[in-house]
Structure formats: structure tokens, C-alpha cells
C-alpha positions as YAML, in Angstrom:
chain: A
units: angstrom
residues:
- id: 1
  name: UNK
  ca: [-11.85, -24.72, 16.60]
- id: 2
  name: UNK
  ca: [-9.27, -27.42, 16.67]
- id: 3
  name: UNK
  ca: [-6.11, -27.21, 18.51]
- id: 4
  name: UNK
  ca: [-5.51, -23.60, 17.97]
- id: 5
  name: UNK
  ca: [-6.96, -20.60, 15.66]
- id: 6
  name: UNK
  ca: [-8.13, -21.23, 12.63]
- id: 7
  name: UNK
  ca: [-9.19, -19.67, 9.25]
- id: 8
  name: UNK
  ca: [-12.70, -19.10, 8.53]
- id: 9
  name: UNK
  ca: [-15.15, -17.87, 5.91]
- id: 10
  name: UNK
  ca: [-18.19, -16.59, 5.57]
- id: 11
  name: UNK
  ca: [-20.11, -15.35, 2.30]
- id: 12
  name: UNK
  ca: [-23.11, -13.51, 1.12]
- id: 13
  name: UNK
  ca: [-25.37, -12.70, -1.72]
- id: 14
  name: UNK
  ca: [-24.45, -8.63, -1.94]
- id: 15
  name: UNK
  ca: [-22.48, -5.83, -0.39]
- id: 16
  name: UNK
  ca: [-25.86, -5.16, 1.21]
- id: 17
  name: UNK
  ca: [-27.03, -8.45, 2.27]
- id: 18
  name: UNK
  ca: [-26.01, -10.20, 5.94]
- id: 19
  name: UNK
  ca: [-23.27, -12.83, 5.89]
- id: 20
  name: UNK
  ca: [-23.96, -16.21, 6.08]
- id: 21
  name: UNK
  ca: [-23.10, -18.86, 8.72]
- id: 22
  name: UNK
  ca: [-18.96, -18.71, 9.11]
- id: 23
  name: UNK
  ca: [-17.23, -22.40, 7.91]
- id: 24
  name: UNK
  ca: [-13.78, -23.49, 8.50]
- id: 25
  name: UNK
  ca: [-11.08, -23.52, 6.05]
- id: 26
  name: UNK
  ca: [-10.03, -26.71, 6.93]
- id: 27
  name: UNK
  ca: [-6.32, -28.78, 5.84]
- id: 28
  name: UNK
  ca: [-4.17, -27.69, 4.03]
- id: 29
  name: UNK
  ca: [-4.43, -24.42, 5.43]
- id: 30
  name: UNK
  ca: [-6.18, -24.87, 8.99]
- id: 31
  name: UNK
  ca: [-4.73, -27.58, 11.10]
- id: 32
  name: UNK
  ca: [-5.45, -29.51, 14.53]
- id: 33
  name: UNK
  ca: [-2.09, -28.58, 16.16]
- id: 34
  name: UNK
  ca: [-1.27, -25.11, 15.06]
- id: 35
  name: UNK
  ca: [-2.38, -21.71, 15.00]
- id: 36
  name: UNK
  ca: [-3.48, -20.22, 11.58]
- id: 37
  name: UNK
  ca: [-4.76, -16.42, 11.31]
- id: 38
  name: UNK
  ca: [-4.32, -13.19, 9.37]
- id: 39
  name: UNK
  ca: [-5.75, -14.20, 6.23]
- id: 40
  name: UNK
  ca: [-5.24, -11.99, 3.08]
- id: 41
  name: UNK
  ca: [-6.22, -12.35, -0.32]
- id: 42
  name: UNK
  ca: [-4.92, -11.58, -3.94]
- id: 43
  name: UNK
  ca: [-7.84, -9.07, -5.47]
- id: 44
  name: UNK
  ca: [-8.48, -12.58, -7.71]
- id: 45
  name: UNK
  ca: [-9.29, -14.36, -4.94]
- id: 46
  name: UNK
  ca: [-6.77, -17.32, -5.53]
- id: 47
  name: UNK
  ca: [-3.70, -16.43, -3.50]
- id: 48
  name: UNK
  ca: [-4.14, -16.39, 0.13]
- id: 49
  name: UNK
  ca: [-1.49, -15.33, 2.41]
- id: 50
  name: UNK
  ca: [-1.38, -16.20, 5.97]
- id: 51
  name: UNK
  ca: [0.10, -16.27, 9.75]
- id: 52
  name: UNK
  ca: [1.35, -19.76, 11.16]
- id: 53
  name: UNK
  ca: [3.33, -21.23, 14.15]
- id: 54
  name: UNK
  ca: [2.87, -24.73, 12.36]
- id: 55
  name: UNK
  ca: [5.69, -27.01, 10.70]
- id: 56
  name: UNK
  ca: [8.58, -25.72, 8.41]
- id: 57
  name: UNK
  ca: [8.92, -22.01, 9.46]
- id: 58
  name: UNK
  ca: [12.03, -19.73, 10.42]
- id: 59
  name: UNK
  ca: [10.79, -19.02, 13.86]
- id: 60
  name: UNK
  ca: [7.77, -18.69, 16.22]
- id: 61
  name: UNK
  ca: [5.23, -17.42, 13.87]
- id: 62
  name: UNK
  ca: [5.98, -17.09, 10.32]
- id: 63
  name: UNK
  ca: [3.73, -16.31, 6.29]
- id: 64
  name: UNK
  ca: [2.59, -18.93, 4.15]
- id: 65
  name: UNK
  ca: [1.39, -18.36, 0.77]
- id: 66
  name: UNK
  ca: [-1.37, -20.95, -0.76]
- id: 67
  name: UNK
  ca: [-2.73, -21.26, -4.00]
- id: 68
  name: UNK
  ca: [-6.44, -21.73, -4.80]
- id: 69
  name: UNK
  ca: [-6.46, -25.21, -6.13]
- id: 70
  name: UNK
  ca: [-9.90, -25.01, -7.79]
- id: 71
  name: UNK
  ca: [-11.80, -21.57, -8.74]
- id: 72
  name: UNK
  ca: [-15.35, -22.86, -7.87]
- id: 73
  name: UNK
  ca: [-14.57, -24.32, -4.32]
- id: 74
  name: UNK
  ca: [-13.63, -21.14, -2.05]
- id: 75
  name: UNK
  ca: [-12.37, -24.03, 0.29]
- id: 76
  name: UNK
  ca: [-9.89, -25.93, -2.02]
- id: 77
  name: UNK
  ca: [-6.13, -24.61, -1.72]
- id: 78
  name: UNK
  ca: [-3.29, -26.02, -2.40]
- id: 79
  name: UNK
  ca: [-0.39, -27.27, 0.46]
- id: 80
  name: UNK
  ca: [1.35, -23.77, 1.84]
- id: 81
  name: UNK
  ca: [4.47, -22.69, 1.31]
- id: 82
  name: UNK
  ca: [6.99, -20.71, 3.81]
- id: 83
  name: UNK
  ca: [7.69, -17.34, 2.03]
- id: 84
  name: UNK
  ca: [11.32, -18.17, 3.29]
- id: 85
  name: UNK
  ca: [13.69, -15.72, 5.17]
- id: 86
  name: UNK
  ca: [13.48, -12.68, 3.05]
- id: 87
  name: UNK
  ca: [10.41, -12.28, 5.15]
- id: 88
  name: UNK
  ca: [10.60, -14.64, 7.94]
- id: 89
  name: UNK
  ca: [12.82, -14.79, 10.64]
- id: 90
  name: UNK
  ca: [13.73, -16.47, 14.37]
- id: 91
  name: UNK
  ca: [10.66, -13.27, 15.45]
- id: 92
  name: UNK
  ca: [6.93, -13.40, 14.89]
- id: 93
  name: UNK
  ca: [6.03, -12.55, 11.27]
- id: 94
  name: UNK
  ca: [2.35, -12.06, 10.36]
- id: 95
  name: UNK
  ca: [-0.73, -9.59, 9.61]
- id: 96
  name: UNK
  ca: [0.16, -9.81, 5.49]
- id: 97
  name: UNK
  ca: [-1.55, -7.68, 3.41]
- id: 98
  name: UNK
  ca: [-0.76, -8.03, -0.40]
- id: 99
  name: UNK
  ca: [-0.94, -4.56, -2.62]
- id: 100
  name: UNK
  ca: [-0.71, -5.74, -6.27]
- id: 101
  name: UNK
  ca: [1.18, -3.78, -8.99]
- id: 102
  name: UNK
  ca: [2.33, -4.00, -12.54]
- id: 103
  name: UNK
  ca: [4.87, -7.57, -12.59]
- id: 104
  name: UNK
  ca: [3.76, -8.49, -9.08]
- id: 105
  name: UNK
  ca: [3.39, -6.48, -6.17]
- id: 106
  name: UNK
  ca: [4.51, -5.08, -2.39]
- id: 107
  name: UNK
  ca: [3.60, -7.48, 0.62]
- id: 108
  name: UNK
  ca: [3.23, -5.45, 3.59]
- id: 109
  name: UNK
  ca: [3.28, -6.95, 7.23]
- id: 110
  name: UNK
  ca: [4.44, -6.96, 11.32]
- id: 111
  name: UNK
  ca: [7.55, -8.62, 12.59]
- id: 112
  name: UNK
  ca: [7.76, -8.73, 16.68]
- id: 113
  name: UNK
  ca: [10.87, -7.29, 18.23]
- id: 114
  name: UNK
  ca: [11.22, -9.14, 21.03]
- id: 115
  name: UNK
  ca: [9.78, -12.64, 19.45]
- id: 116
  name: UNK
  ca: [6.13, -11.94, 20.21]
- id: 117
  name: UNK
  ca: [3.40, -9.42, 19.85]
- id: 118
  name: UNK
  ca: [2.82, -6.60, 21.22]
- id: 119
  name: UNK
  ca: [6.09, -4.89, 20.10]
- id: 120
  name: UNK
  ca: [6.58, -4.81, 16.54]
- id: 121
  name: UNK
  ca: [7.37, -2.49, 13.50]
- id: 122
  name: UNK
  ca: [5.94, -2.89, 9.96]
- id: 123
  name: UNK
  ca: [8.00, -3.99, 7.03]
- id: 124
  name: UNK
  ca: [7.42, -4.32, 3.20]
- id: 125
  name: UNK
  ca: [8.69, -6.48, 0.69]
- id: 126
  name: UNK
  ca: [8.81, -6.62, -3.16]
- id: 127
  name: UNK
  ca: [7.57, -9.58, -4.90]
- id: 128
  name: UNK
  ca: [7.24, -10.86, -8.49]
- id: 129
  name: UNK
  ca: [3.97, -12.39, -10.30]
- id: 130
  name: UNK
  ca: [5.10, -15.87, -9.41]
- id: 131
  name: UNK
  ca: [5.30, -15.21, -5.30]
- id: 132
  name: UNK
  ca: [8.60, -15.33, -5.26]
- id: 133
  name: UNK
  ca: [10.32, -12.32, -3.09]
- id: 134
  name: UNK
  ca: [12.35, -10.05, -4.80]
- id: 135
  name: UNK
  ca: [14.97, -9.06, -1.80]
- id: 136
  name: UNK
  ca: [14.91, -9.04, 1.92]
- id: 137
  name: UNK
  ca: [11.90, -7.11, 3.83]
- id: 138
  name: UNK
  ca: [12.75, -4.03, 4.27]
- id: 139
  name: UNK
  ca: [12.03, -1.39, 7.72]
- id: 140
  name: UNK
  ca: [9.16, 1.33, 6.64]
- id: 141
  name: UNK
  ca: [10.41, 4.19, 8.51]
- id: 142
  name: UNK
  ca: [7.25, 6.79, 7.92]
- id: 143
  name: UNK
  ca: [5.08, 4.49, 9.85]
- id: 144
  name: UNK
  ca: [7.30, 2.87, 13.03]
- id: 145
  name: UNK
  ca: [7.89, 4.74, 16.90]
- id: 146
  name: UNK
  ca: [10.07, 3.61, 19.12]
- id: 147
  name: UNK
  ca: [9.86, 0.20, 21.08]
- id: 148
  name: UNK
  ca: [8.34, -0.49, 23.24]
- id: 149
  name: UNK
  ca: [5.39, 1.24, 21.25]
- id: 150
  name: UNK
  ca: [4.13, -1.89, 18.59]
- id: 151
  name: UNK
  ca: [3.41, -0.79, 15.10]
- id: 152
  name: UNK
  ca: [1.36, -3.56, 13.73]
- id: 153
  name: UNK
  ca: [-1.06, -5.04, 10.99]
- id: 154
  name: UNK
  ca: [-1.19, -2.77, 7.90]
- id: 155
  name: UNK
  ca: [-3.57, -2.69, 5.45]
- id: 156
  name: UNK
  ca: [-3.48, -0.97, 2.22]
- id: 157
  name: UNK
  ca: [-6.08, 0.45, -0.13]
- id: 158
  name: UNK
  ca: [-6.05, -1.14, -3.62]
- id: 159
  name: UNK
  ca: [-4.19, 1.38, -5.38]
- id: 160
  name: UNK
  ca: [-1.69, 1.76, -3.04]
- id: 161
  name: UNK
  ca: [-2.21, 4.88, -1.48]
- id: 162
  name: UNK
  ca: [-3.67, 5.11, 1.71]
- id: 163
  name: UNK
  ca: [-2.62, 2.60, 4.87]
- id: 164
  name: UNK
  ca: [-4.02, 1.92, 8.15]
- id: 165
  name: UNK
  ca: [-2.65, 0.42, 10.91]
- id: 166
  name: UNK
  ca: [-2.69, -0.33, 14.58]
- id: 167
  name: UNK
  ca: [-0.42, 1.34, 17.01]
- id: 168
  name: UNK
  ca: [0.39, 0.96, 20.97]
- id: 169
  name: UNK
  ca: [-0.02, -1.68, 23.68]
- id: 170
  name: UNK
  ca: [0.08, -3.11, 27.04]
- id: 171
  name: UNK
  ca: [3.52, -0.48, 27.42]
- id: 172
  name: UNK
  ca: [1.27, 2.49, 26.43]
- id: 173
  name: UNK
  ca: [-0.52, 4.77, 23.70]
- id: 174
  name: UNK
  ca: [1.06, 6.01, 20.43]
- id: 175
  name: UNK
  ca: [1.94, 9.81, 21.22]
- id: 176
  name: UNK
  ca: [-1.63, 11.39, 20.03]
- id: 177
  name: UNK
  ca: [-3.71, 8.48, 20.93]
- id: 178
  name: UNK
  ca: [-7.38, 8.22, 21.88]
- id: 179
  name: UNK
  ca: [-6.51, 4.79, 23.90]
- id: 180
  name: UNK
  ca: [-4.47, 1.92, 24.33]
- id: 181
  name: UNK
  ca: [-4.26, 0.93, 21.30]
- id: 182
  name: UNK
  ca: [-6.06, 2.40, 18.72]
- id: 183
  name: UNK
  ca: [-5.95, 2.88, 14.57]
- id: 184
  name: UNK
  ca: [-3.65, 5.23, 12.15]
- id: 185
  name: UNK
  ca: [-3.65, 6.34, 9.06]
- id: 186
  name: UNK
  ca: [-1.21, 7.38, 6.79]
- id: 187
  name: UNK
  ca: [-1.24, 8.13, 2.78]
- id: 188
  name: UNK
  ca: [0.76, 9.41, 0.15]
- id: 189
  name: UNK
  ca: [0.65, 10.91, -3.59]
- id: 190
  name: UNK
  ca: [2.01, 8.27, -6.07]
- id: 191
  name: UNK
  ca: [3.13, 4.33, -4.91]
- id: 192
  name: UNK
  ca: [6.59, 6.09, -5.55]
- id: 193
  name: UNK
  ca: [6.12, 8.16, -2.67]
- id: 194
  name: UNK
  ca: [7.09, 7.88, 1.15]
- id: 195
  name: UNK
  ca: [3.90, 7.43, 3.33]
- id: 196
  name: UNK
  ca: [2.94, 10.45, 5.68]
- id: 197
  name: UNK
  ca: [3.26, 11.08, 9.37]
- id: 198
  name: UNK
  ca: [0.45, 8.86, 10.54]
- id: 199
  name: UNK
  ca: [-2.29, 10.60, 11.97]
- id: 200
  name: UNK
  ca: [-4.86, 8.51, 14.36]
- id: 201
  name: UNK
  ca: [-8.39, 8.26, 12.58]
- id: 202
  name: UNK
  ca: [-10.23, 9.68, 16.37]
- id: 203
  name: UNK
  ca: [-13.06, 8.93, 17.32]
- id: 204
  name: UNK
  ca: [-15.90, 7.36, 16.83]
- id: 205
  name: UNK
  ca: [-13.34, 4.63, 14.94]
- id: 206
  name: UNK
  ca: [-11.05, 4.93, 18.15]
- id: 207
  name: UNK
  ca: [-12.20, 4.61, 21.28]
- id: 208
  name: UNK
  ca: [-10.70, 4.30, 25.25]
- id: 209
  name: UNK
  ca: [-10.51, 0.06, 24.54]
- id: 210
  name: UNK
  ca: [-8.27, -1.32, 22.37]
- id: 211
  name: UNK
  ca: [-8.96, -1.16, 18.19]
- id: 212
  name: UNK
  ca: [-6.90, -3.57, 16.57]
- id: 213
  name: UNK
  ca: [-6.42, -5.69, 13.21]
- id: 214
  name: UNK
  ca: [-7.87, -3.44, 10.88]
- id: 215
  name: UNK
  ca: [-8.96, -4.71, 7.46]
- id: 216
  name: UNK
  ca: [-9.70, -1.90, 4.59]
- id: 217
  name: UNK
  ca: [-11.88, -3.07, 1.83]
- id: 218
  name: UNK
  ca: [-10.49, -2.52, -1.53]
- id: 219
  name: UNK
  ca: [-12.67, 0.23, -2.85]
- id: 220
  name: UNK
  ca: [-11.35, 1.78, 0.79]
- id: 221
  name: UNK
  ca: [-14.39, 2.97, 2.17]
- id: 222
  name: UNK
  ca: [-15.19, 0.01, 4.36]
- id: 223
  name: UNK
  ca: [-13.21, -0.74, 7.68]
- id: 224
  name: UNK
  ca: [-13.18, -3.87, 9.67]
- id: 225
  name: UNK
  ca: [-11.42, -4.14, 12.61]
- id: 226
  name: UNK
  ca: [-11.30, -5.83, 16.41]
- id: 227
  name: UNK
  ca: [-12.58, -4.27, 19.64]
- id: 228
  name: UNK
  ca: [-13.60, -5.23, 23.12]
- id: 229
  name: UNK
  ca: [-15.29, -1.58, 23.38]
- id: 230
  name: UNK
  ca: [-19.13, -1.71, 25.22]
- id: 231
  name: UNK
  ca: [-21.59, -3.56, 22.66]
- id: 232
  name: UNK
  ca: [-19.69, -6.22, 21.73]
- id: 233
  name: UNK
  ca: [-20.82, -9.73, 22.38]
- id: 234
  name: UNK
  ca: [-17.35, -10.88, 24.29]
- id: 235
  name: UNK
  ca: [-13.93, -10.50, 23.92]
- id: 236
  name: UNK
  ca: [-12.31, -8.65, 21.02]
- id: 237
  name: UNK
  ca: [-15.02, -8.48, 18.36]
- id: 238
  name: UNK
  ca: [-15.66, -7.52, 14.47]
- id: 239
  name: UNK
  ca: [-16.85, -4.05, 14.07]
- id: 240
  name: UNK
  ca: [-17.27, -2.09, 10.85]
- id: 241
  name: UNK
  ca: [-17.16, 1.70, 9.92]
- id: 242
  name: UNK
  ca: [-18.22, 3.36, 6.84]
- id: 243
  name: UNK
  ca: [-17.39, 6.59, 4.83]
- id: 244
  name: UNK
  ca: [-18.86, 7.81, 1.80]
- id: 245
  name: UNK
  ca: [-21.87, 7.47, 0.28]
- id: 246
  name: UNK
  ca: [-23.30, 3.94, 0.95]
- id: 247
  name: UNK
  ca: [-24.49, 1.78, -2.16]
- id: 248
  name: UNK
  ca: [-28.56, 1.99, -0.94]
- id: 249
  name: UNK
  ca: [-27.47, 6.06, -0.53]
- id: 250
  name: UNK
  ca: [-26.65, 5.73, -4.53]
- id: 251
  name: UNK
  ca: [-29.96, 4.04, -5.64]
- id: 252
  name: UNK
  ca: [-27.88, 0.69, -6.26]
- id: 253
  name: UNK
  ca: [-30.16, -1.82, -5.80]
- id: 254
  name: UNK
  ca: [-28.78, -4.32, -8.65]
- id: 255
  name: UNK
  ca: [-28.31, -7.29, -5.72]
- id: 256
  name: UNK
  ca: [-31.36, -8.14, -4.51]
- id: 257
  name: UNK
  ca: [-30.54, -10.19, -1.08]
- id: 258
  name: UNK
  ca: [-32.46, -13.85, -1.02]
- id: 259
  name: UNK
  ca: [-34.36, -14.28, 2.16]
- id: 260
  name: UNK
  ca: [-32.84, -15.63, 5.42]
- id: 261
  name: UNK
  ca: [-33.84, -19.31, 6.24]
- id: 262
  name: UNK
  ca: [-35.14, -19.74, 10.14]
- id: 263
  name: UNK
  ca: [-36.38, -23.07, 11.35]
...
């Protein structure tokens, strides 16, 4: 990396085959001076969201929006834009995660409460088909506690029904938690509807370390998400968990996965 975090990507061939080698999203959207993370995608695939500390933001973190500038090069996007202070503010804004609907859609994210991680709530804001915000962000009650407990980095289901999210910190556990910070859940009946009292998703998701930045894939039964729990490689890393039947379980065997190169 270069001078802070930085986007990356990696692909592969088939829900069942392994990823490839990770490459950097480089300028526009990754820089040499700033810090660029929480990456979140339109279902299309051509409107990326992100977190940035870099020039022309509201405060000390703040979401972009970029526009895929070519749809055969996964690594050409156009210059990003601040989503401006319906969303940002003189706090830390970031973890977006877009849930699309009919004339545009809800942007979900965190905003710190004392200018920085860990404390933090989750807010939502409506937006039209252009990116363009249709008010300010507004506070989702269901899902926040009390500081100093941080309520951070939804992420929604496609249709808009079921959220997870990461609650707690270095002041302590969300009432009902398995450790120091560990994932909830919380769903409702119609996109109308009020989410539910979040419930934590136990174990073997949670676990006594810290489980963090959770990332639901949009047919919601695959979870990504950060942990420094035993039989990781380092620090924090990316862990996945699994519910329903898998797509081998099914008899889908439609992608067949090229084989890996060695040298």
C-alpha cells in the first residue's frame, strides 16, 4: 500500500472457485496520501461508494461516490465526488452500504460521535437514481445503544430486509454479547417497516475476539467479516460463514473453475 489504506480487488471464475491474486484500485479512487476503505457497490457493479480522509470532505473521514467509467475495465472509475453534508459532517462518516429501490434507493452507514471510531450510531439516507441525496441522514433508532457502546457498519440484504451489523468496543460489549465486539442482526416484514430489536447472531459467527465489518452477500446467505480470533494469519482477518444449502449441496455445477497456475 501507498501512504495509507487502499481499495483492492480480487476476482474469480465461480461462486465455487478460489479468488485470484488481490490488485489495487489505483487513482482516482486509491491515492498515495490518504486513506480509502469501505468499499460498496451498486448490484450493477458501476457505482462504488466509499470511506476517505482525502481532499474536499466535511470532516475527518467522509463518503465518496464514483462512477464506473468503462464497463469492461473493473479498474476504470471516474474522479469521486463528496456526497456533501446531508451525509457528511465535521465526525467520521463511513462503512456505506447501498440498498437499491424503485427511483433510487436507501444508503445506510456509521457516523463517529466523538470524531473517530469506536463510538458511533448508524444512520440512513434516501437517495434518488442520479446519487443525489434526497434530505439529511437520518438517526435509525431500532438499531443504536447508548454511547459509549459503537453501533457500526451495516449491511443490508438485497431486498431490504434483513441487516447486520457490528456492535461494542474498547468501552465494552453490547448488553447480550458473546465478546468485545461481536455481530447483530436485525430484520423486518416489508422495507416500510421499523427494523427489530437486534439480536447477536452467537456463536460460532461470534466469538470472545472481536468480529467486525461484516459484508452480507446479496442473495444473503454468505457473510464476510473481520476477526483476529485463533486461525487467522495476523491481525484482523477475512473470514466467511455460510447458511443454507451451498451451490455443490444443489448439484450446481454450471461454473466449472479453470485450473490454478503454480510456477
Amino acid at each position: 500500500r501507498d501512504g495509507g489504506f487502499d481499495i483492492w480487488m480480487s476476482r474469480r471464475d465461480g461462486p465455487n472457485c478460489p479468488w485470484q491474486a488481490p490488485v489495487k484500485i489505483g487513482p482516482p479512487i486509491s491515492t498515495n496520501l490518504y486513506n480509502e476503505g469501505d468499499p460498496e457497490f451498486t448490484a450493477d457493479g458501476r457505482v462504488l461508494f466509499f470511506g476517505s480522509d482525502g481532499p474536499g470532505g466535511e470532516g475527518s473521514g467522509d463518503i465518496f461516490l464514483s462512477r464506473q467509467t468503462d464497463p469492461n475495465d473493473d479498474l476504470a472509475w471516474d474522479e469521486p465526488v463528496n456526497l456533501g453534508p446531508h451525509v457528511n459532517t465535521e465526525l467520521h462518516e463511513s462503512n456505506p452500504w447501498f440498498v437499491a429501490a424503485e427511483g433510487g434507493g436507501t444508503l445506510y452507514f456509521s457516523r463517529s460521535v466523538d470524531g473517530s471510531p469506536p463510538t458511533g450510531d448508524i444512520y440512513k439516507v434516501s437517495m434518488n437514481r442520479d446519487g443525489q441525496t434526497k434530505g439529511p441522514a437520518v438517526f435509525v433508532t431500532e438499531l443504536n445503544v447508548p454511547v459509549p457502546i459503537g453501533d457500526h457498519a451495516p449491511t443490508v440484504r438485497a431486498d431490504g430486509r434483513e441487516l447486520i451489523f457490528w456492535s461494542g468496543g474498547a468501552a465494552g460489549s453490547r448488553p447480550g454479547g458473546v465478546g468485545l465486539a461481536d455481530l447483530w442482526v436485525s430484520t423486518r416484514q416489508s422495507v416500510n417497516d421499523p427494523w427489530s430489536a437486534p439480536r447477536n447472531l452467537g456463536m460460532p459467527v461470534n466469538s470472545p475476539f472481536a468480529e467486525l465489518s461484516a459484508t452480507l452477500t446479496h442473495d444473503g446467505r454468505t457473510l464476510f467479516f473481520t476477526s483476529a480470533r485463533p486461525g487467522g494469519l495476523g491481525l484482523p482477518d477475512l473470514w466467511m460463514s455460510t447458511r443454507g444449502p451451498s451451490a455443490e449441496a444443489e448439484g450446481d455445477r454450471s461454473t466449472q473453475c479453470p485450473p490454478l497456475l503454480t510456477k
